[in-house]
Short mmCIF file of C-alpha atoms in Angstrom, two decimals:
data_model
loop_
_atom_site.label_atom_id
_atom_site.label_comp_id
_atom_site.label_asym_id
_atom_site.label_seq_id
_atom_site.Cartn_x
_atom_site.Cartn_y
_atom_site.Cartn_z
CA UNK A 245 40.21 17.01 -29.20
CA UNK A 246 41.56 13.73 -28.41
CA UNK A 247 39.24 11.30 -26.34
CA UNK A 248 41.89 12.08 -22.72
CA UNK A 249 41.82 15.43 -23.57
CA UNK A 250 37.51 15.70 -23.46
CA UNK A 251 37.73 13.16 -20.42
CA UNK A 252 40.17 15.33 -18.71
CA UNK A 253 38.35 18.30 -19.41
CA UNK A 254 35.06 16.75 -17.98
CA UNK A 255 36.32 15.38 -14.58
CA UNK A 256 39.01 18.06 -14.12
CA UNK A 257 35.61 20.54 -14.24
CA UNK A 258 34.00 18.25 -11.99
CA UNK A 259 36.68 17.74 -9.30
CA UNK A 260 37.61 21.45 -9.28
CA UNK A 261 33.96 22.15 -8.43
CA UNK A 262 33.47 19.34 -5.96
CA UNK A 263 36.90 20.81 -4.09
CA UNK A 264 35.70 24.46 -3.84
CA UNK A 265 32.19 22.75 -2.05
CA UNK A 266 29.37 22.92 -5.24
CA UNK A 267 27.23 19.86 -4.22
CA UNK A 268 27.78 17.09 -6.34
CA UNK A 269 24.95 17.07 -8.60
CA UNK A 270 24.87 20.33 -9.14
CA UNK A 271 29.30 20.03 -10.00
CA UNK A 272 27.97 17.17 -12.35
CA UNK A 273 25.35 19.53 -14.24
CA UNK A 274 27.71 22.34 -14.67
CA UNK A 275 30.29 20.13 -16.29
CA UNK A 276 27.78 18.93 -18.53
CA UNK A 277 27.08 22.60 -19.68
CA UNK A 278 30.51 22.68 -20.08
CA UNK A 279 31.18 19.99 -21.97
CA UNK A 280 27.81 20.34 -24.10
CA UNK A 281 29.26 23.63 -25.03
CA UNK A 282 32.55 22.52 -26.44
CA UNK A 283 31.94 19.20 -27.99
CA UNK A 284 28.24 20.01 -28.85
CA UNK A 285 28.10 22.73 -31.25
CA UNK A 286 27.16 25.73 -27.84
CA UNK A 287 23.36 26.46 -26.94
CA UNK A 288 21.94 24.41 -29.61
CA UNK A 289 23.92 21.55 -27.51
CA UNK A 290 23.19 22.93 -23.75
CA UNK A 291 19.20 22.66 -25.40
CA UNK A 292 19.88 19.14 -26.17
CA UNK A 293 21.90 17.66 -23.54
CA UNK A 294 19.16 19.07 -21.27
CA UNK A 295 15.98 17.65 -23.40
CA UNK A 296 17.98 13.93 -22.95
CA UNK A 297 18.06 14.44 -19.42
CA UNK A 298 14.42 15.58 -18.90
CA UNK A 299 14.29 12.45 -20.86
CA UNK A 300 15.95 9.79 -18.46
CA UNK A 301 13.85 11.29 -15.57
CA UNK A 302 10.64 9.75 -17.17
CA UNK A 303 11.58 5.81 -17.00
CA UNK A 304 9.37 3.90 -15.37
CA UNK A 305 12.26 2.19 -13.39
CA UNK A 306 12.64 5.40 -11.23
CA UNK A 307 9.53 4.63 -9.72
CA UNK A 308 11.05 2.35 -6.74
CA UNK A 309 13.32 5.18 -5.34
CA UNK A 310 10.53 7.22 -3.95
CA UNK A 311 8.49 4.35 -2.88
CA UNK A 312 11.16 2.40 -1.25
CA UNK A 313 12.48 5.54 0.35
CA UNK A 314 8.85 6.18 1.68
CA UNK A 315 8.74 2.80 2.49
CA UNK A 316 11.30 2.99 4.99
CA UNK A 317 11.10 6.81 6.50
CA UNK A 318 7.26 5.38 7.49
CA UNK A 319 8.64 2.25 9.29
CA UNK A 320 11.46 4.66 10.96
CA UNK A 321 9.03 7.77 11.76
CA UNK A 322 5.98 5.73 13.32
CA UNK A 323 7.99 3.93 15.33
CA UNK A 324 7.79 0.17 13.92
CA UNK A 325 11.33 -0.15 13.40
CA UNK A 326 12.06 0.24 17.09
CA UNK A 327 9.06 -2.10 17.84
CA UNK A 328 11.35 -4.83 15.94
CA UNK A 329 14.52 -4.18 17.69
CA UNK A 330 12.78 -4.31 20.99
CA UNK A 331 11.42 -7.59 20.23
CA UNK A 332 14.23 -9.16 18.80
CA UNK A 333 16.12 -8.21 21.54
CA UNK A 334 13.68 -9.40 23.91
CA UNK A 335 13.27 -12.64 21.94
CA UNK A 336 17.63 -13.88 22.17
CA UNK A 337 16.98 -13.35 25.84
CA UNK A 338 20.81 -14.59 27.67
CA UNK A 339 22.44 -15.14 24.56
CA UNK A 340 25.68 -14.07 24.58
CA UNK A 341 26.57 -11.07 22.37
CA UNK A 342 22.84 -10.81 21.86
CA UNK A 343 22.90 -6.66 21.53
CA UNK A 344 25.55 -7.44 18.80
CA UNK A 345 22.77 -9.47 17.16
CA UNK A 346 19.92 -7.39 17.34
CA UNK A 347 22.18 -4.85 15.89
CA UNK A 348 22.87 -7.11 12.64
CA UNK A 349 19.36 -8.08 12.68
CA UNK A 350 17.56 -4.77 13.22
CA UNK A 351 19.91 -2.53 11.97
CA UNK A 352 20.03 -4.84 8.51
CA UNK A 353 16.48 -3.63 8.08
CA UNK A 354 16.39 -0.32 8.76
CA UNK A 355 19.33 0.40 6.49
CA UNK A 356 18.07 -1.21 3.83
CA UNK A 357 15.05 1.05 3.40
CA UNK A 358 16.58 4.20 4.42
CA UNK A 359 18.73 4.18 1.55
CA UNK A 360 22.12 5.79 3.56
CA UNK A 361 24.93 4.03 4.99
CA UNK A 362 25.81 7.48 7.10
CA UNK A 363 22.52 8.28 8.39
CA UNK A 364 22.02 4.16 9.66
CA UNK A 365 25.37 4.15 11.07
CA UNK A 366 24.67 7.84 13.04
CA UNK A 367 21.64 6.53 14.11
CA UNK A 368 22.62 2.81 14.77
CA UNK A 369 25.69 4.19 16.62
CA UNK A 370 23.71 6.71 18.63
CA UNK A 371 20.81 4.18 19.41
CA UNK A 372 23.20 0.84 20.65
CA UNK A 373 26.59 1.58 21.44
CA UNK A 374 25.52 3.42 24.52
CA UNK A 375 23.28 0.58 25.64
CA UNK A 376 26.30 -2.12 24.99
CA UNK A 377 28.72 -0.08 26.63
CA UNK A 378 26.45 0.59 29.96
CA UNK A 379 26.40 -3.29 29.55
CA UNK A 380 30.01 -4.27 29.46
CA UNK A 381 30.77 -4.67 25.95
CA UNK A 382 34.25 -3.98 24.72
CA UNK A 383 34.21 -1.69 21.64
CA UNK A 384 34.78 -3.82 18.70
CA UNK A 385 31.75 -5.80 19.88
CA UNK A 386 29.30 -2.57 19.78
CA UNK A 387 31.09 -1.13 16.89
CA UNK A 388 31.84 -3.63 14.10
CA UNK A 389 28.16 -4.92 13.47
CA UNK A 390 27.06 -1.42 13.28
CA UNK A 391 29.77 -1.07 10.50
CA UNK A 392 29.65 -4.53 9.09
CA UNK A 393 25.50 -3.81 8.71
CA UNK A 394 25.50 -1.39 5.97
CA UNK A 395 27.33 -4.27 3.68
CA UNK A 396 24.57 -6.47 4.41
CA UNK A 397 21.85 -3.71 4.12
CA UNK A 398 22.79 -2.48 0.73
CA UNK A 399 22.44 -6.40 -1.28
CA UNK A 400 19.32 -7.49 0.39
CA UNK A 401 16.40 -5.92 -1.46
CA UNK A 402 14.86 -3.72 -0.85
CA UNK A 403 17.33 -1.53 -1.27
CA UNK A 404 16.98 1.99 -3.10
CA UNK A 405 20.95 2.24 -3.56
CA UNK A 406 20.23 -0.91 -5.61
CA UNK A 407 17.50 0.52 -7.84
CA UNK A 408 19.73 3.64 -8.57
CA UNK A 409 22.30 1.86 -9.35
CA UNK A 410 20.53 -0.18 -12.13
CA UNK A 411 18.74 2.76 -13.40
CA UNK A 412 22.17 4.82 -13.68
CA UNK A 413 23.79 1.96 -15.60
CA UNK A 414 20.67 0.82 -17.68
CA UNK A 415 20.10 -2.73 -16.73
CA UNK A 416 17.38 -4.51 -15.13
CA UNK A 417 16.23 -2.96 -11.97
CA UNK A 418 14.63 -5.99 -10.60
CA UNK A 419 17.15 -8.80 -11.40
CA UNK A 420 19.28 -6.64 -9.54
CA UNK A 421 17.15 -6.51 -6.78
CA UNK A 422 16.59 -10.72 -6.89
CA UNK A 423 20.31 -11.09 -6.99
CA UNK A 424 20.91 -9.76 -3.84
CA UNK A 425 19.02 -12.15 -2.17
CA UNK A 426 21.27 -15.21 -1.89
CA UNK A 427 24.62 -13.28 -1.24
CA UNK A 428 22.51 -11.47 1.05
CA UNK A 429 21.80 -14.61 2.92
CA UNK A 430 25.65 -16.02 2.84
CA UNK A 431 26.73 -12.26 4.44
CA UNK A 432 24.43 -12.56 6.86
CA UNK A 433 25.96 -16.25 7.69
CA UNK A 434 29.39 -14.50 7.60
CA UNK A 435 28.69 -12.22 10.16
CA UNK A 436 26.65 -14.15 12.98
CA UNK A 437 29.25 -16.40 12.78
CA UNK A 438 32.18 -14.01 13.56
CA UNK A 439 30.03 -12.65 16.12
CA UNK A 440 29.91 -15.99 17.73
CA UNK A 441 33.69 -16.69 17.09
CA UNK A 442 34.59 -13.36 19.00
CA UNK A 443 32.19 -14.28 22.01
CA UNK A 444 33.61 -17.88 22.14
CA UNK A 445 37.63 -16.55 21.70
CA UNK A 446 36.73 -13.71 24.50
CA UNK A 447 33.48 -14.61 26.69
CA UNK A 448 34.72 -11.26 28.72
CA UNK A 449 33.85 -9.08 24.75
CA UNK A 450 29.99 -9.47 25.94
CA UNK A 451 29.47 -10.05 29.25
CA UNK A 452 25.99 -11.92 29.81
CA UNK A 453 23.95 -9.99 32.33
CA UNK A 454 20.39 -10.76 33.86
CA UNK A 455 17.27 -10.44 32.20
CA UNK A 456 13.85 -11.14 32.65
CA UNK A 457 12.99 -14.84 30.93
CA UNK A 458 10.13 -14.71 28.89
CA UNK A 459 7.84 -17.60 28.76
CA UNK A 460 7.57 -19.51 25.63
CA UNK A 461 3.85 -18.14 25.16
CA UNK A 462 5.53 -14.35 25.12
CA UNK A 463 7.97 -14.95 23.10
CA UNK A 464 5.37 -16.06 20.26
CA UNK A 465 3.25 -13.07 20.81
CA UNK A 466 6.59 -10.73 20.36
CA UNK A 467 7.41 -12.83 17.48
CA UNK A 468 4.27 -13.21 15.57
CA UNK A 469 3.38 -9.54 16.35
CA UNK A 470 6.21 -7.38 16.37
CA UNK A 471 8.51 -9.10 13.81
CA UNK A 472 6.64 -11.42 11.76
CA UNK A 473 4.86 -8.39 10.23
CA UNK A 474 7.46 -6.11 9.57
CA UNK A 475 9.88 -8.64 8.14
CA UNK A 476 6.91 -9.98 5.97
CA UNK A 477 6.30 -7.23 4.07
CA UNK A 478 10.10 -7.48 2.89
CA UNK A 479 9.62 -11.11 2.38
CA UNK A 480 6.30 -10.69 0.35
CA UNK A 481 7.47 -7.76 -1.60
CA UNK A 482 10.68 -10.06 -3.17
CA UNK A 483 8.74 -12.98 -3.53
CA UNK A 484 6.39 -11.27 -5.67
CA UNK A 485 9.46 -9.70 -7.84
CA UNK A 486 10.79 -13.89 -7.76
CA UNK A 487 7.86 -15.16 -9.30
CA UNK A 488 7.20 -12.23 -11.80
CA UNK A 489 3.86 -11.32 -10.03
CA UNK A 490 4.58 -7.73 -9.93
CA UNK A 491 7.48 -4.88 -11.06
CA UNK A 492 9.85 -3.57 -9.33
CA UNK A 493 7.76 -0.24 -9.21
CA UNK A 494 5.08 -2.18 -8.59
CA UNK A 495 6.57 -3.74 -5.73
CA UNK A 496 7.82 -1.10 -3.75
CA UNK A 497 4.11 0.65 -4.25
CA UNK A 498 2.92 -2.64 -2.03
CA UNK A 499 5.77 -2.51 0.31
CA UNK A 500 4.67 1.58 1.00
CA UNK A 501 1.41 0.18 1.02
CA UNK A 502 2.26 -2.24 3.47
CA UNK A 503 3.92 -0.66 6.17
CA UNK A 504 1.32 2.55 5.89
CA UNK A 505 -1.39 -0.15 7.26
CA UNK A 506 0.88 -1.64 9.69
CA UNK A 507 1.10 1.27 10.98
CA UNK A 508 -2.51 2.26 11.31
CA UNK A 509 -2.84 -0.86 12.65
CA UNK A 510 -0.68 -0.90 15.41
CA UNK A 511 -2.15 2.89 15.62
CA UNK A 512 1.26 5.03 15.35
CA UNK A 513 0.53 6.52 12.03
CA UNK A 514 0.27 9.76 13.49
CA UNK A 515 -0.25 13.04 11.09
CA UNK A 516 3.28 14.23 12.75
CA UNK A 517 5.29 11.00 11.47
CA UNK A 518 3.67 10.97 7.82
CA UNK A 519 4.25 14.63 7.58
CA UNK A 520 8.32 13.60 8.49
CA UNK A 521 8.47 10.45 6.42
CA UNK A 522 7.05 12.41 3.39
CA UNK A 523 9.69 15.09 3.89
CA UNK A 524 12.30 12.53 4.56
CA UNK A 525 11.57 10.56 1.18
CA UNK A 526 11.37 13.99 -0.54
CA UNK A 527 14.80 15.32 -0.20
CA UNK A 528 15.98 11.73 -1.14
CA UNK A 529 14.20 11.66 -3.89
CA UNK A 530 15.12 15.22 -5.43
CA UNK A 531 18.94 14.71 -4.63
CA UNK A 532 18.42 10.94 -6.12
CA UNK A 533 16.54 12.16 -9.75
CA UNK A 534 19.00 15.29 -10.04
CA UNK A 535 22.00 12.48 -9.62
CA UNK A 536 20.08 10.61 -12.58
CA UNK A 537 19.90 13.59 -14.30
CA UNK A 538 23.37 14.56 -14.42
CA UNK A 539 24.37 10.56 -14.82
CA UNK A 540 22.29 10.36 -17.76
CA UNK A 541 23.65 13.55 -19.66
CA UNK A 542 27.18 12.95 -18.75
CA UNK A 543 27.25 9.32 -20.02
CA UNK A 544 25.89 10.77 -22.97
CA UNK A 545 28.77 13.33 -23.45
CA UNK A 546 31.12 10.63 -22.96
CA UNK A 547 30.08 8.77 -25.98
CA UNK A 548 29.39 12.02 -27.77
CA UNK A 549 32.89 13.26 -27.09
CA UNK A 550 34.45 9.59 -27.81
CA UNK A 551 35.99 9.67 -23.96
CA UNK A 552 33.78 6.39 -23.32
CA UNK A 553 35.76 4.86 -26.72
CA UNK A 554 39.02 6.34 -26.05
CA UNK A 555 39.32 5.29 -22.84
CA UNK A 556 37.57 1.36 -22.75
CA UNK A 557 40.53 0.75 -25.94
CA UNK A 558 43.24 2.36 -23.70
CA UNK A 559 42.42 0.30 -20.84
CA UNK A 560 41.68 -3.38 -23.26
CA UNK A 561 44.89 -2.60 -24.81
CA UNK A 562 46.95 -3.54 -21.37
CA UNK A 563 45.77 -7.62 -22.93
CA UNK A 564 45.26 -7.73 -19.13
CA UNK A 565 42.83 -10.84 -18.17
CA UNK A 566 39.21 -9.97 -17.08
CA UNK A 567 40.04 -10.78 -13.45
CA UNK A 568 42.95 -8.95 -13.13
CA UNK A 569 40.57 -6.05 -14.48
CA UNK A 570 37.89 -6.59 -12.45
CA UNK A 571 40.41 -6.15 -8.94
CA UNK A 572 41.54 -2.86 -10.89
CA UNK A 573 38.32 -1.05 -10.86
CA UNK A 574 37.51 -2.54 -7.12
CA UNK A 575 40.57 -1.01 -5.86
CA UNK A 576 39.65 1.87 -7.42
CA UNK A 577 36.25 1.97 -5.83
CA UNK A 578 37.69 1.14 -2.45
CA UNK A 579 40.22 4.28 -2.94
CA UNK A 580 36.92 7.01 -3.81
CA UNK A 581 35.31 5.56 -1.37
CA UNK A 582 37.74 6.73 1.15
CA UNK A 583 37.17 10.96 0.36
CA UNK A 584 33.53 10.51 -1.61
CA UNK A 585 29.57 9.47 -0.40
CA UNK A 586 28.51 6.22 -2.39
CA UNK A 587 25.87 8.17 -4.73
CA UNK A 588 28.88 10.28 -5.66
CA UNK A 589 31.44 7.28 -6.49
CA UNK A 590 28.20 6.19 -8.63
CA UNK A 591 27.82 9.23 -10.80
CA UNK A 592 31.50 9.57 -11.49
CA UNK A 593 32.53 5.48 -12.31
CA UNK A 594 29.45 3.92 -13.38
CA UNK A 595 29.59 5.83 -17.29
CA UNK A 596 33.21 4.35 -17.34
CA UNK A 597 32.98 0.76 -15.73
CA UNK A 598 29.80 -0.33 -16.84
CA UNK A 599 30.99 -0.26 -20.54
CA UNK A 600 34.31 -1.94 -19.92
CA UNK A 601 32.62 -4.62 -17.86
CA UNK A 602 30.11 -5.45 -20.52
CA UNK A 603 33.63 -5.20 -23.38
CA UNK A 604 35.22 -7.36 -20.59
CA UNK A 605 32.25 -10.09 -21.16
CA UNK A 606 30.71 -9.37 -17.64
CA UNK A 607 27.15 -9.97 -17.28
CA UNK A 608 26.50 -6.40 -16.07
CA UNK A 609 23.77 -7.66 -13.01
CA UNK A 610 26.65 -9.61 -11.47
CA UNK A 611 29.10 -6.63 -12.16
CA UNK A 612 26.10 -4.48 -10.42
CA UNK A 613 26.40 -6.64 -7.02
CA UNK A 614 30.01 -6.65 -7.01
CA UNK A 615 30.06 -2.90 -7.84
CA UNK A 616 27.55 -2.32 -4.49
CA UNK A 617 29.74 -4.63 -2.29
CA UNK A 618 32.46 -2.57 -3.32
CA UNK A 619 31.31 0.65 -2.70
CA UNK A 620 29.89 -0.27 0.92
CA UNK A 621 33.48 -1.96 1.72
CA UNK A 622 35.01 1.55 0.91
CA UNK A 623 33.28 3.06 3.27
CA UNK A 624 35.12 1.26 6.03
CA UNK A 625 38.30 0.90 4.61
CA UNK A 626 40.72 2.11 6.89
CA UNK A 627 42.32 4.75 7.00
CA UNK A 628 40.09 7.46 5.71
CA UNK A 629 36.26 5.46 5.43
CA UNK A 630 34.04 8.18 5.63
CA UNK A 631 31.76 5.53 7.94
CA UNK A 632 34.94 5.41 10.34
CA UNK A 633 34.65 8.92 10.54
CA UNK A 634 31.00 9.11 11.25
CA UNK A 635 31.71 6.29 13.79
CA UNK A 636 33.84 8.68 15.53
CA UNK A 637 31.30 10.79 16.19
CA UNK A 638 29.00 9.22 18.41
CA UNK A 639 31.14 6.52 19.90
CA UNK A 640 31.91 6.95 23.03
CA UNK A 641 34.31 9.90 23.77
CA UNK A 642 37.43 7.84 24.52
CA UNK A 643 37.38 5.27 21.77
CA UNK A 644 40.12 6.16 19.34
CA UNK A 645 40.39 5.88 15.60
CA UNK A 646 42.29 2.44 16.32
CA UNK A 647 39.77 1.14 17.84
CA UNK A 648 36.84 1.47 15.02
CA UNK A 649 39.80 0.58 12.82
CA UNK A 650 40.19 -2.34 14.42
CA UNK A 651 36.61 -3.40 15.06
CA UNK A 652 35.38 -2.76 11.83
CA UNK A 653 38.52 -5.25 9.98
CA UNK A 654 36.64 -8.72 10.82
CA UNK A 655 33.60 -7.63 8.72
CA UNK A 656 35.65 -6.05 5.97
CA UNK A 657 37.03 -9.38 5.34
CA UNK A 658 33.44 -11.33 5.45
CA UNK A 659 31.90 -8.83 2.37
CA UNK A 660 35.79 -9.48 1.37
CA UNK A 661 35.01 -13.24 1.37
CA UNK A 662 31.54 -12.84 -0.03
CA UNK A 663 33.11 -10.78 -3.41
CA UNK A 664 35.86 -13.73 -3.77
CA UNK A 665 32.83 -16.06 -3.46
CA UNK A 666 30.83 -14.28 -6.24
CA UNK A 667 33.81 -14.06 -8.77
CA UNK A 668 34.82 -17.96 -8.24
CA UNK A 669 30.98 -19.15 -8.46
CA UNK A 670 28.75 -15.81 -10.33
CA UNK A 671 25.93 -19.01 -10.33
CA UNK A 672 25.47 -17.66 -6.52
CA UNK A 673 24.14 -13.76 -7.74
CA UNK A 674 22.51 -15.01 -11.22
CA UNK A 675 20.78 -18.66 -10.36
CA UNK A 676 17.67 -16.42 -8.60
CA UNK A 677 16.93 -13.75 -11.24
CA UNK A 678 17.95 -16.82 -14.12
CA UNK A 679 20.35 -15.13 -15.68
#
């Protein structure tokens, strides 16, 4: 069989599934049976393809998934994460647009631990835009940060989606990890800035409105003991990975650590919330090493099939430059991400792009960060962003799709910015890890 005839084989089998509702990992598995069958010589293949996927579950670099994801259900669950809003909000006092910070700021890490753009925005959306609209805010003030965050979330380690990501494509969990750290940093810039630009081009977009001034004594206690701690267990946990101290598995053991005796300490680590945030990390985790599972075996059928082959010659033979590549499989990414969940664009592009990336001289860490910033973009790509869509569903009842549209555009083009930043100087992503 020629190498589009096996590729068309495997993700017609896989679509078709998807489309009649089969989750996606378990549409992923069956087309590996499938494909095993034909281009593996039957059940003597099935019996292989599955021992080489029992195989990729036991990597040590899977070990940060369920820790991280643990990491953060604990810091949700007890009741520390809303500790830090509360105090960061407390702590900007009459700033202007201050509930659009706190979002940026609090939201950033909460979504970075719990590992889903849908379920931070849901709960983002549910938790602020109510409070900004009682206070006067016009829509694409409430909206866009909650939108914008999940860009942010998903670069700045610790982030699972990161670690899956790395593990799916083979390369180095925690450079990964350490290269988020400086884009991180200059997306974060991006967006408090075009926060402050829409507050200075329409004061009326966040009305200020009377609080209680905190003395300068208060504000040190809420800083030192309601931020400080939580943030600094982030901080620690990368610094460690920086200086080669510890693993990435090793890491996210101390961050669970961490936050486990912050939370006895600040006595909220109730039976009831570890009994959630175990649950919470456990369904993660399943769905997460079934995704590897499949993503391991069907990589391996496209190289056993010669798909993988066939299709990086077909798409080298265009003599198109690397760049010009490069946009290709972005705009692809931003076009899945429009009908698909992230994990889902993973599975299906990373055994495909990965491969032409590295034939396309890309060092694949840098290719990694892009590849995350593109698949969080798609989610808010107008028209059909399945964040848009979740948007929708807790804003307000008479916001329109225009509306979230339009709020969420401004932060599009900052993680827009940031990619065009990383492709003219990579130095930015690879000077940390020293790459």
């Amino acid at each position: 069989m020629e190498w589009y005839g096996a590729l068309g084989l495997l993700l017609g089998t896989i679509m078709v599934l998807m489309a009649i509702g089969m989750p996606v990992a378990l549409a992923f598995l069956a087309a590996n049976i499938v494909g095993a069958w034909v281009f593996m010589g039957g059940e003597r293949g099935i019996m292989q393809l599955l021992n080489n996927g029992l195989g990729s579950l036991t990597t040590f670099a899977l070990v940060p998934i369920p820790l991280f994801l643990l990491m953060g259900e604990i810091f949700f669950h007890t009741g520390l994460g809303a500790r830090m809003f509360n105090a960061i909000d407390r702590l900007l006092g009459r700033l202007p647009g201050r509930l659009s910070y706190v979002t940026v700021l609090g939201g950033t890490g909460f979504s970075t631990l719990s590992g889903s753009s849908m379920g931070s925005t849901a709960l983002l959306g549910a938790l602020m835009v109510p409070e900004m609209t009682a206070r006067g805010y016009k829509k694409y003030m409430s909206i866009g940060p909650i939108l914008g965050t999940g860009g942010l979330a998903i670069i700045i380690p610790p982030s699972a989606l990161a670690v899956l990501l790395a593990t799916l494509a083979q390369i180095d969990v925690g450079a990964l990890l350490i290269a988020g750290v400086v884009p991180g940093l200059i997306l974060a810039a991006f967006y408090i800035v075009t926060i402050w630009l829409q507050t200075r081009l329409d004061p009326d977009a966040a009305p200020p409105y009377d609080v209680e001034p905190e003395p300068m004594s208060r504000k040190l206690l809420l800083l030192l003991r309601d931020v400080v701690p939580m943030v600094g267990v982030m901080v620690v946990i990368v610094a460690m990975m920086v200086w080669g101290v510890v693993t990435p598995s090793e890491a996210a053991a101390f961050g669970a650590l961490g936050v486990l005796i912050l939370a006895a300490l600040f006595r909220c680590l109730t039976w009831a919330a570890m009994k959630n945030a175990v649950r919470g990390a456990l369904k993660v985790t399943l769905m997460a090493y079934l995704i590897v599972f499949g993503s391991a075996t069907f990589s391996q059928l496209l190289a056993f099939s010669g798909a993988s082959r066939g299709l990086i010659g077909w798409a080298t033979g265009f003599d198109l430059a690397p760049t010009v590549m490069l946009l290709v499989m972005f705009g692809v990414l931003l076009i899945l991400g429009m009908f698909m969940e992230q994990i889902s664009m993973m599975l299906l592009t990373v055994p495909i792009f990965f491969p032409l990336a590295v034939q396309l001289g890309f060092d694949p860490v840098w290719f990694g960060l892009i590849m995350l910033l593109a698949l969080e973009i798609s989610f808010t790509t107008p028209p059909f962003g399945l964040l848009l869509f979740v948007m929708k569903g807790v804003a307000p009842p008479d916001t329109t799709m225009r509306e979230i549209y339009t709020a969420a555009m401004p932060f599009i083009l900052c993680s827009l910015a940031l990619v065009g930043l990383l492709i003219l100087m990579p130095g930015i992503a690879l000077w940390l890890p020293g790459r």
